[in-house]
Coordinates of C-alpha atoms in Angstrom, one line a residue:
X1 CA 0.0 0.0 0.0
X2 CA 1.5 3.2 -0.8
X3 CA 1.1 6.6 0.8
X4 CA -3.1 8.1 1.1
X5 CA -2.9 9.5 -1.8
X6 CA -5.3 13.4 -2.3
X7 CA -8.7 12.5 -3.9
X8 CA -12.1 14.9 -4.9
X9 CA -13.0 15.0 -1.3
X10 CA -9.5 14.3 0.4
X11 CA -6.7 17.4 0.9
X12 CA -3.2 16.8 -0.9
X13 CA -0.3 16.0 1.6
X14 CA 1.5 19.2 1.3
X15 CA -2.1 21.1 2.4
X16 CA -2.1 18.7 5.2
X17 CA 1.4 19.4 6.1
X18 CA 0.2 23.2 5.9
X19 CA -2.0 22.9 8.3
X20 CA -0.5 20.7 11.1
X21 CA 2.9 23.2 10.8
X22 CA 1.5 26.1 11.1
X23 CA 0.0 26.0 14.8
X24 CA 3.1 24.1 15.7
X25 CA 5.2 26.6 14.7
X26 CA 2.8 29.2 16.5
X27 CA 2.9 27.1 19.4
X28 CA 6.8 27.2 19.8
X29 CA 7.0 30.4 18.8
X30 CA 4.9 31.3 22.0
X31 CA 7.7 30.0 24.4
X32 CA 10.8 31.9 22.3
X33 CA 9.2 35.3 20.9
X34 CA 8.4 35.8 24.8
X35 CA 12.5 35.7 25.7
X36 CA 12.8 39.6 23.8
X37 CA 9.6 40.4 25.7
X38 CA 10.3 39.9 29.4
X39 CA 12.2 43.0 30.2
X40 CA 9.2 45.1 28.5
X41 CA 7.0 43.0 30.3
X42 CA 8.9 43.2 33.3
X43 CA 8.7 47.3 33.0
X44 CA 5.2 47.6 31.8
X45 CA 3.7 45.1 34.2
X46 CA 6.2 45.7 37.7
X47 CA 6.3 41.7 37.4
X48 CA 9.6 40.9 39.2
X49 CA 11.7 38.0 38.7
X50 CA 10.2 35.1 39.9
X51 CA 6.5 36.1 37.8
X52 CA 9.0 36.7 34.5
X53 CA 10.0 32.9 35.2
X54 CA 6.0 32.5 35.5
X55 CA 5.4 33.7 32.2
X56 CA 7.7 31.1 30.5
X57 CA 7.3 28.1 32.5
X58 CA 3.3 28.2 33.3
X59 CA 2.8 27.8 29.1
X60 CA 5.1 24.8 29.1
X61 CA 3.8 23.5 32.5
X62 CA 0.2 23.3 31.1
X63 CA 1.2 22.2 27.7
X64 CA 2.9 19.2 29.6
X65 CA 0.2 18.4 31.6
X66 CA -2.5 17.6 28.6
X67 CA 0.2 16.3 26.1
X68 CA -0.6 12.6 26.6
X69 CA -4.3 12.5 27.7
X70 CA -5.3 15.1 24.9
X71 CA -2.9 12.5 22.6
X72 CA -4.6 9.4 23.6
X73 CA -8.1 11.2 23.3
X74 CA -7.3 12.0 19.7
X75 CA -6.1 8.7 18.7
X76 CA -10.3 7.2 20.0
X77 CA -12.3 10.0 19.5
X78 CA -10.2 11.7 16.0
X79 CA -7.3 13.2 15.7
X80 CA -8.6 16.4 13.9
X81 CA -11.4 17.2 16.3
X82 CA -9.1 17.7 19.3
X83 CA -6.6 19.2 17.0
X84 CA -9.0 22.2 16.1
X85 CA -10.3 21.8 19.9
X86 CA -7.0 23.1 20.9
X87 CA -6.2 25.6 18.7
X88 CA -9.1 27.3 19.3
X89 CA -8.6 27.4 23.2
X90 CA -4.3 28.7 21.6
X91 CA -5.9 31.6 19.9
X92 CA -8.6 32.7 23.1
X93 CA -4.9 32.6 25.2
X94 CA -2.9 34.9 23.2
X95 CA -5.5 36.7 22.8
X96 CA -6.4 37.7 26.4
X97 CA -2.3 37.4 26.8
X98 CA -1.8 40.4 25.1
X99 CA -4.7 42.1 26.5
X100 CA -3.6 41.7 30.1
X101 CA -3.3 44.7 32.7
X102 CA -1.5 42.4 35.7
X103 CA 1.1 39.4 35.7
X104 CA -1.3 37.5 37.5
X105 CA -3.8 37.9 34.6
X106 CA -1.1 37.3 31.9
X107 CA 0.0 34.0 33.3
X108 CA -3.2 32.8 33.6
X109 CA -3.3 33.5 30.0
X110 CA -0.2 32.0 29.4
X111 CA -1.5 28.7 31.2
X112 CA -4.8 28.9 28.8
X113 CA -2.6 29.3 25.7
X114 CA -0.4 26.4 26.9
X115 CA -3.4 24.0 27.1
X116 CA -4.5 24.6 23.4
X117 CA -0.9 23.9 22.3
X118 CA -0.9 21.0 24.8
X119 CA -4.1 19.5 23.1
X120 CA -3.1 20.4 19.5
X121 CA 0.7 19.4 19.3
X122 CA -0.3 15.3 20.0
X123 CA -2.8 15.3 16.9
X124 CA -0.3 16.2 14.7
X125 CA 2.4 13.2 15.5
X126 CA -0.8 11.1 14.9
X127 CA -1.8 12.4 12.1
X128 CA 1.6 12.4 10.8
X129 CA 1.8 8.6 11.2
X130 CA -1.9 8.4 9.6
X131 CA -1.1 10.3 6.7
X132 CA 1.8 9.2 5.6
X133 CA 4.4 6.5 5.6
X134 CA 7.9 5.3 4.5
X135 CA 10.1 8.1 2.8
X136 CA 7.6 10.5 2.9
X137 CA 6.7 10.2 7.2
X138 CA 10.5 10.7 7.1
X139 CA 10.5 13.7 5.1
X140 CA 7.4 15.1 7.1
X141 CA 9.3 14.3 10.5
X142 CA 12.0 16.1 9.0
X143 CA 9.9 19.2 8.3
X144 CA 8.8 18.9 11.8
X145 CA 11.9 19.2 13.8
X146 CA 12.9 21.7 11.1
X147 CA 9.8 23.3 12.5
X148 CA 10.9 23.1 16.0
X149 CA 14.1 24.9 15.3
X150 CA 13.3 27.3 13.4
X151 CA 10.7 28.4 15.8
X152 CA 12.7 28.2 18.4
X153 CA 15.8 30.4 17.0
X154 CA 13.5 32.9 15.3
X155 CA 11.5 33.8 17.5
X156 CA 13.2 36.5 19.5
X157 CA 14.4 37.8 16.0
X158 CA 10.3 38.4 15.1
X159 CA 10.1 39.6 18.7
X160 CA 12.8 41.9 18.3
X161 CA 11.4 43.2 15.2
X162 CA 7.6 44.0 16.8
X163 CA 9.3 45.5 20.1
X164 CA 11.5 47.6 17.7
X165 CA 9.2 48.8 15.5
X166 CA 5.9 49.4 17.6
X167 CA 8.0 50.7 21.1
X168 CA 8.0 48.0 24.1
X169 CA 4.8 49.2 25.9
X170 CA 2.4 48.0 22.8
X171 CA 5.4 45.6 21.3
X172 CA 5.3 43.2 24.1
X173 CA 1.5 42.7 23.6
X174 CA 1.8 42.2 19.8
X175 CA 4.2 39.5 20.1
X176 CA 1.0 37.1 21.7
X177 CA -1.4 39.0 19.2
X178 CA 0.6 37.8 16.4
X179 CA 0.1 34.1 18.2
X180 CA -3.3 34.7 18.1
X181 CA -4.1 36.1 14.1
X182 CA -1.6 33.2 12.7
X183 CA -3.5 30.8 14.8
X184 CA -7.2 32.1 14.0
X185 CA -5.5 31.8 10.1
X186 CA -4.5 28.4 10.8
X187 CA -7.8 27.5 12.5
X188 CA -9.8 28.5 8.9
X189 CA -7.5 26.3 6.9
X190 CA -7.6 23.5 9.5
X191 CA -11.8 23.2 8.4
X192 CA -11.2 23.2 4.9
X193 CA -8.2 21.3 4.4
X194 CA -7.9 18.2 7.5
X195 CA -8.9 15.2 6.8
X196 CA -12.8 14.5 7.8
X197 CA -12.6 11.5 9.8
X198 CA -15.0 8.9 11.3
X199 CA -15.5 8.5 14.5
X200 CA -13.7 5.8 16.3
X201 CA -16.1 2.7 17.0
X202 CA -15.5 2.1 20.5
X203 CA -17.0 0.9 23.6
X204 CA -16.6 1.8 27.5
X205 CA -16.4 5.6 26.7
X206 CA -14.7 7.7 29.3
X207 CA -12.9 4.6 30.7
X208 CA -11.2 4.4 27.4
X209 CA -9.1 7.6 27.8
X210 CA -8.1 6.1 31.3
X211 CA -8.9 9.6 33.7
X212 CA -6.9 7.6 36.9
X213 CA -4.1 7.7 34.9
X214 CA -4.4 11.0 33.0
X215 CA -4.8 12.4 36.6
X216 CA -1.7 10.5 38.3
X217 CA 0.2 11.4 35.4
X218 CA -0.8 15.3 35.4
X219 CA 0.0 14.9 38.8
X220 CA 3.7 13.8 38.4
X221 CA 4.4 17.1 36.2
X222 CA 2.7 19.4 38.3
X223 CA 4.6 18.5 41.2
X224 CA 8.3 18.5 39.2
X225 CA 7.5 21.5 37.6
X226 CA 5.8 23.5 40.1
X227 CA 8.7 23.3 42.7
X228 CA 11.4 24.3 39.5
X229 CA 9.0 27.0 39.0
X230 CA 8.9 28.4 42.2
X231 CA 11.4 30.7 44.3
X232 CA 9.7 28.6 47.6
X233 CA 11.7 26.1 49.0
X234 CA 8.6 24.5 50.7
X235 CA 7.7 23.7 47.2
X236 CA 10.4 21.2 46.5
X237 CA 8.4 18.9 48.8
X238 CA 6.3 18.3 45.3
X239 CA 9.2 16.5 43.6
X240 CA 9.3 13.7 46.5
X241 CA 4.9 13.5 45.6
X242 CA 5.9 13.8 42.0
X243 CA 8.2 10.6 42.6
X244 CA 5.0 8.7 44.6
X245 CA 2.7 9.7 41.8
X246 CA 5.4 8.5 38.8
X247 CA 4.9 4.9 40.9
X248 CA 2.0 4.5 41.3
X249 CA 1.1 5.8 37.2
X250 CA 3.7 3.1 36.2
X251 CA 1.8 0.7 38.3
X252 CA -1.6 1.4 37.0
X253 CA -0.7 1.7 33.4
X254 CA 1.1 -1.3 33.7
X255 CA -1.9 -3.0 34.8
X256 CA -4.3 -1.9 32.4
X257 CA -1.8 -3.1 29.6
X258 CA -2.2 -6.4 30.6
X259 CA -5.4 -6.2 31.3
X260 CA -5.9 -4.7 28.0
X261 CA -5.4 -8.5 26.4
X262 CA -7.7 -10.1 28.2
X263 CA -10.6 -11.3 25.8
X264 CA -12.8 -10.0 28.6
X265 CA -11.9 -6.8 28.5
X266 CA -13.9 -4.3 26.8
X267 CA -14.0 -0.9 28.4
X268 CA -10.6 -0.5 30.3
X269 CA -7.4 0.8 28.2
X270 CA -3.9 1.7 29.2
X271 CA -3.4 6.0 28.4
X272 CA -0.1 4.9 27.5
X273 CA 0.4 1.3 26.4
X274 CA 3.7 0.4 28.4
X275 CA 5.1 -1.9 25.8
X276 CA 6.3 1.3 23.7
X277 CA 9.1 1.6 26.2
X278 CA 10.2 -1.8 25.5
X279 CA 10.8 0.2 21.9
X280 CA 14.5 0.9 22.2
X281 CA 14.4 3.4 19.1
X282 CA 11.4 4.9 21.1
X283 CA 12.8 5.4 24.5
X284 CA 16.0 6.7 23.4
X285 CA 15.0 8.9 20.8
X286 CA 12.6 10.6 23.6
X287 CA 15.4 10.6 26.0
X288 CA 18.1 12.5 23.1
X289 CA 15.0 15.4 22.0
X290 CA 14.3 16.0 25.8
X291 CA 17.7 16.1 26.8
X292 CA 18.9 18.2 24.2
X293 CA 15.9 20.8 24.3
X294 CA 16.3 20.8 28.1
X295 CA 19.5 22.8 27.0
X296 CA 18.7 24.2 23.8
X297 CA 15.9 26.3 25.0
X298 CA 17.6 28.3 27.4
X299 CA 20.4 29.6 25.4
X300 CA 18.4 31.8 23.5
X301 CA 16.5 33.2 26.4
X302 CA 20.2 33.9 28.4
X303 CA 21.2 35.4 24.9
X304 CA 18.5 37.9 24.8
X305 CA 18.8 39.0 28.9
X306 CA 22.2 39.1 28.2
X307 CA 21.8 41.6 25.4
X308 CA 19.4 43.9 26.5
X309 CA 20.0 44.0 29.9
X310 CA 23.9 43.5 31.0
X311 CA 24.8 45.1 27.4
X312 CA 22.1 47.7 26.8
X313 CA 21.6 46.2 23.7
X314 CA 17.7 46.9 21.9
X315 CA 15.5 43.8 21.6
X316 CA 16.2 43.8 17.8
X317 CA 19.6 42.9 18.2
X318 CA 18.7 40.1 21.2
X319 CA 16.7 38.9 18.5
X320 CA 19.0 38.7 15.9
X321 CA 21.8 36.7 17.5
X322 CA 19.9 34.0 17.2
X323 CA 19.0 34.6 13.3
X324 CA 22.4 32.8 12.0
X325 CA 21.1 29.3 13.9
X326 CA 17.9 29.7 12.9
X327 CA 18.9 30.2 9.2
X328 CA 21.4 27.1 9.8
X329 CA 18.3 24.8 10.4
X330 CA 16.7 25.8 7.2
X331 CA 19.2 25.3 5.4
X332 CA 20.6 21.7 7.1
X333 CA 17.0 19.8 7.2
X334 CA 16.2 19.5 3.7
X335 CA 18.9 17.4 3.4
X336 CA 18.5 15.4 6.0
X337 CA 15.5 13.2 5.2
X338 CA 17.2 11.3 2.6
X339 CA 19.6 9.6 5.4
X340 CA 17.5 8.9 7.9
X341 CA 16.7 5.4 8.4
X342 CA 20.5 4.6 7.2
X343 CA 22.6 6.9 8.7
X344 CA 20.0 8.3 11.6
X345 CA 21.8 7.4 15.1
X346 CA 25.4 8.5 13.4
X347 CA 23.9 12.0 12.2
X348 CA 22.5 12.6 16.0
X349 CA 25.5 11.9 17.7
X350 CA 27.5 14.1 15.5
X351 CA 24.9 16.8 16.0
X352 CA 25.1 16.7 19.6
X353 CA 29.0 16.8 19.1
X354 CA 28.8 19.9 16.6
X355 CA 26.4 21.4 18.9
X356 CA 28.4 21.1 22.1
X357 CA 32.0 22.7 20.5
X358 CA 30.0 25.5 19.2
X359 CA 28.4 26.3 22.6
X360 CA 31.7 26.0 24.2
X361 CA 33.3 28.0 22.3
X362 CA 30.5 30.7 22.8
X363 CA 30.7 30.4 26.8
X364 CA 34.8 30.6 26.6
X365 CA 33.9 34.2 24.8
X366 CA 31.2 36.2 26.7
X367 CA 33.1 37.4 29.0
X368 CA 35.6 39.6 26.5
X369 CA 32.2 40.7 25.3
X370 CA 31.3 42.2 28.2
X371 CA 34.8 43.4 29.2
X372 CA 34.3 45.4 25.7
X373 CA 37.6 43.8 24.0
X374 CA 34.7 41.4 21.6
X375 CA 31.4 42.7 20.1
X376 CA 28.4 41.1 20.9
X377 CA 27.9 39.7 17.2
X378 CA 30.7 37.3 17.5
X379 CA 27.6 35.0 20.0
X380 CA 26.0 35.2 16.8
X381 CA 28.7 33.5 14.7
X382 CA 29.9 31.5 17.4
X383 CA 26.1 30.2 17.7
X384 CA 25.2 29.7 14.3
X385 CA 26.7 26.0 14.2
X386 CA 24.3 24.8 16.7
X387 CA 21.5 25.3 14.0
X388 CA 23.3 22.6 12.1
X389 CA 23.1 20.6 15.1
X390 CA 19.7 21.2 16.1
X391 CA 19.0 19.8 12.9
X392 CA 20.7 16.7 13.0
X393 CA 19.6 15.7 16.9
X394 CA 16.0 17.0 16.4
X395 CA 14.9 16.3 13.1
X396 CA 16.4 13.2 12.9
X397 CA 15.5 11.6 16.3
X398 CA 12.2 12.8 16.0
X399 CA 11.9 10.3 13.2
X400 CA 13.5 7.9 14.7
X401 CA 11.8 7.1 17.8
X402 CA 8.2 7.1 16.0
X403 CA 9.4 4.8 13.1
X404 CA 7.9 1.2 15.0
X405 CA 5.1 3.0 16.8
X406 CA 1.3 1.3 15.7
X407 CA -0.5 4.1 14.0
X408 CA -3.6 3.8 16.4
X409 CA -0.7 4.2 19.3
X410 CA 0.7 7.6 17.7
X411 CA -1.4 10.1 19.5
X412 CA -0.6 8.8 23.2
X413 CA 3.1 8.0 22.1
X414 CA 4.0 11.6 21.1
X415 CA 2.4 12.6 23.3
X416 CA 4.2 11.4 26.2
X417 CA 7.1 12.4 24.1
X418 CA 6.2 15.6 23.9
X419 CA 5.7 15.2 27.9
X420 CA 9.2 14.4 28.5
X421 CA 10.5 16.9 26.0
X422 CA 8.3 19.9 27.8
X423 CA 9.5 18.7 31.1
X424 CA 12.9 19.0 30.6
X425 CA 12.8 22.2 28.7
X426 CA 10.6 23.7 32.0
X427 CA 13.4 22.3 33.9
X428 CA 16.3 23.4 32.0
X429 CA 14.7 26.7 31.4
X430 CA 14.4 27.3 35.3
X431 CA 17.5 26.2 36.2
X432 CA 19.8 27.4 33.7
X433 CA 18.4 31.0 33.6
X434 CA 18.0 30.9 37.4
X435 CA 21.7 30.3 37.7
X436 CA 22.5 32.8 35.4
X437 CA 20.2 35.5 37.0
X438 CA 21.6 34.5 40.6
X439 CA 25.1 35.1 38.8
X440 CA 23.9 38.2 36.8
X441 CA 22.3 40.0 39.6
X442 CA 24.1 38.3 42.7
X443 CA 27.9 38.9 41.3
X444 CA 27.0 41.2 39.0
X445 CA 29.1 40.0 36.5
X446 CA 27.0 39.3 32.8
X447 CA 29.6 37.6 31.3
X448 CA 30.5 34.8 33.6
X449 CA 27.0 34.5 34.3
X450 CA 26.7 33.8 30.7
X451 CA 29.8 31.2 30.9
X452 CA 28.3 29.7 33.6
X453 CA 24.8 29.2 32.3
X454 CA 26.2 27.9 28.9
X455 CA 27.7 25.1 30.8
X456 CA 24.9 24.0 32.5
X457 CA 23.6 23.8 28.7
X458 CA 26.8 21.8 27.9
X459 CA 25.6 19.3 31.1
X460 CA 22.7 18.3 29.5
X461 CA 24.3 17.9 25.7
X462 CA 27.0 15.7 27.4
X463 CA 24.3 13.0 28.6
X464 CA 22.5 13.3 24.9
X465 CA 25.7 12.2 23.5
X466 CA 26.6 9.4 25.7
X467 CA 23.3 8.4 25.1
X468 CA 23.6 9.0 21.2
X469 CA 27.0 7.0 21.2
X470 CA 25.5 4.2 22.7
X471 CA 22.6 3.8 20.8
X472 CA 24.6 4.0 17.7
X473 CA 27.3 1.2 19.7
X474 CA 24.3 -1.1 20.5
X475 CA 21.5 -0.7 17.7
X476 CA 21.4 -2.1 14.5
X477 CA 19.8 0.7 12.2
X478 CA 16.3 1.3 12.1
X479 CA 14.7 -0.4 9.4
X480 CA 12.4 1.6 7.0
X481 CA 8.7 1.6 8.0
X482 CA 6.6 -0.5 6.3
X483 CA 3.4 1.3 3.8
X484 CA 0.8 -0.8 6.0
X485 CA 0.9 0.5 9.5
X486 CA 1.2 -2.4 11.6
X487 CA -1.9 -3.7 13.5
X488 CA -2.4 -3.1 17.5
X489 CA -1.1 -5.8 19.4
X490 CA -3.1 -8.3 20.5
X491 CA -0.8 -9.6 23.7
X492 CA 2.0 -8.5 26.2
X493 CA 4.8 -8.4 23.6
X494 CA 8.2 -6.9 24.0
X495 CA 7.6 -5.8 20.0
X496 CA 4.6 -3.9 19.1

């Protein structure tokens, strides 16, 4: 069977592709256009440090709290219903983000915006597994992490440009408006062009979606995430529940996947069936995204603080440091599709490589930037290398680690992905720029605390690539996926 192919009543793949990208790359954008926008945020709305950290870690903290149960509801109930569910509750959030008059309003914004990305982002893994298959899935994953990046890097450079142009008081606010026209654009398109699907035949109803374990699991991240997110010690008392709540969702999930192949069951299904851990290509290709965007993230963010407020530099230039990277993943992903499934676990682990020199080199500079002997444009070139390694870890590994996944799995498999990979950013966001804010403002020295946060960054790359050089000691490659998705499993098997 070859790739759905477009018919009278069915949209091509590249309208499809259209569709799913652009609220992902509104989504993303939402997390990195906001780095420019803190210190305008910070003046306009007397918001302090520890709401500033608010405003970027309550978006992830509710995406990553619906990820896998708005995933799993998508893959019973349709894919495309939750999908233009979501973006509908995205666009209502940026909205009301940029009309906000407090920080307290603005995060809750921010928290509303992050659970229609959080419901939206799941449906497009599925439907990316639905849609397509063999070279083609590979060339839309590859698309997809291109999509990541470039979101990511661009961002503050859009950011820049709106602050820049319109002043900060009304920039700041712009920079969620343009969230919300983009995402009212893609909302339009998403009627006419997603695939019209038929509801799932199923029986047992809200049992299906598994609420015990979408609760223990919502749960777990609130309390790792709440505690990172917080300047209350008290709080870290929610990572030890987080740990409690991790067992026992384990435990339950475990359960209803073997209960799940009993002939008597009917109603009861696992949120996450356990056997896609046993998945190597799966487990570590989860493990090397949220590692590496536990670090990524937070560069660009210290970058633009860095800029504007140990340098005095104007959010336009924050923005554009990050421009060469984000160029570097444009131009890197097209050619990475092709290599894939042959080449896949050596391209990550040379991407983590490339990516960790460049960033070294960047931390070993900073501070002769801010002693004045090196302008601030030499980040920029120093940077732009990580683009290419973006490229190579993210495109290619997201790939990689859906490649055996069962199509009617895909939803509640990214989306636990995409849990792991918002968890870690949160976390790497919150520690990273805490340490280089406590450096910043505690020492009062920009550049170290610039060389200090960059190696934090460098900690987490230095795990993907052990990882990375294992897998690729270890694995045989990953074989191309076959046209015919294969069927759900019938029985506790370590292979789905």
């Amino acid at each position: 069977m070859s790739s759905p192919s477009p018919t009278a009543d069915r949209p091509s793949q590249a309208k499809i592709l259209t569709v799913l990208f652009v609220p992902l790359f509104m989504a993303l954008l939402s997390v990195s256009i906001v780095n420019v926008a803190l210190p305008s945020i910070d003046n306009a709305l007397e918001a302090g440090q520890g709401a500033l950290q608010w405003v970027l870690s309550g978006y992830a903290l509710a995406f990553g709290v619906v990820l896998v149960g708005a995933g799993r509801a998508g893959d019973l109930w349709g894919r495309s219903k939750l999908f233009n569910a979501g973006l509908a509750i995205f666009v209502i959030g940026a909205l009301f983000s940029g009309l906000a008059n407090s920080i307290e309003l603005l995060n809750v914004a921010r928290m509303l915006t992050g659970i229609g990305a959080g419901m939206l982002n799941p449906q497009i893994i599925g439907m990316i597994q639905q849609e397509f298959d063999g070279e083609a899935r590979a060339k839309a994953y590859g698309i997809f992490g291109a999509v990541i990046g470039l979101a990511v890097s661009v961002g503050p450079v859009i950011g820049g440009l709106i602050i820049d142009g319109t002043g900060p008081d009304l920039g700041w606010r712009l920079t969620f408006w343009i969230n919300s026209i983009v995402g009212a654009l893609g909302l339009f398109l998403a009627f006419l062009w997603l695939p019209k699907e038929e509801p799932t035949k199923i029986t047992g109803g809200f049992k299906k979606l598994d609420p015990l374990g979408a609760v223990l699991l919502a749960l777990t991240v609130i309390g790792i995430l709440l505690p990172a997110s917080s300047q209350d010690p008290l709080l870290w008392l929610g990572a030890l529940a987080a740990v409690i709540f991790l067992l026992l969702w384990i435990w339950w999930e475990n359960r209803l996947t073997k209960f799940k192949a009993s002939p008597h069951n009917t109603h009861h299904e696992p949120m996450v069936d356990m056997r896609l851990f046993k998945i190597p290509a799966y487990t570590i290709g989860t493990a090397n995204v949220s590692l590496f965007l536990g670090g990524m993230t937070s560069i660009w963010a210290v970058l633009a603080i860095f800029a504007q407020q140990g340098l005095g530099q104007s959010a336009l230039v924050a923005g554009l440091l990050g421009l060469p990277s984000a160029v570097m993943v444009v131009i890197s992903s097209p050619f990475l599709g092709k290599y894939v499934y042959s080449h896949g676990k050596k391209i990550v682990l040379w991407g983590v490589i490339i990516s960790l020199v460049s960033l070294l080199v960047s931390a070993l500079i900073a501070p002769s930037i801010t002693a004045g002997q090196n302008s601030v444009w030499w980040l920029a070139v120093t940077t732009a290398p990580i683009g290419v390694g973006q490229a190579m870890v993210l495109n290619t590994s997201q790939t990689l680690l859906m490649a055996e996944v069962p199509v009617q799995l895909a939803g509640a498999a990214g989306g636990f992905s995409q849990t792991m990979q918002r968890v870690f950013t949160s976390l790497g966001l919150m520690f990273i720029t805490g340490l280089f804010f406590a450096i910043a403002t505690g020492q009062g020295d920009w550049g170290r605390a610039v060389t200090m946060a960059f190696f934090a960054t460098i900690g987490f790359w230095v795990v993907t690539a052990i990882l990375a050089g294992y897998d690729l000691w270890k694995r045989p490659p990953t074989p191309l996926p076959d046209a015919a998705a294969p069927a759900e499993p019938q029985s506790p098997s370590p292979k789905l």
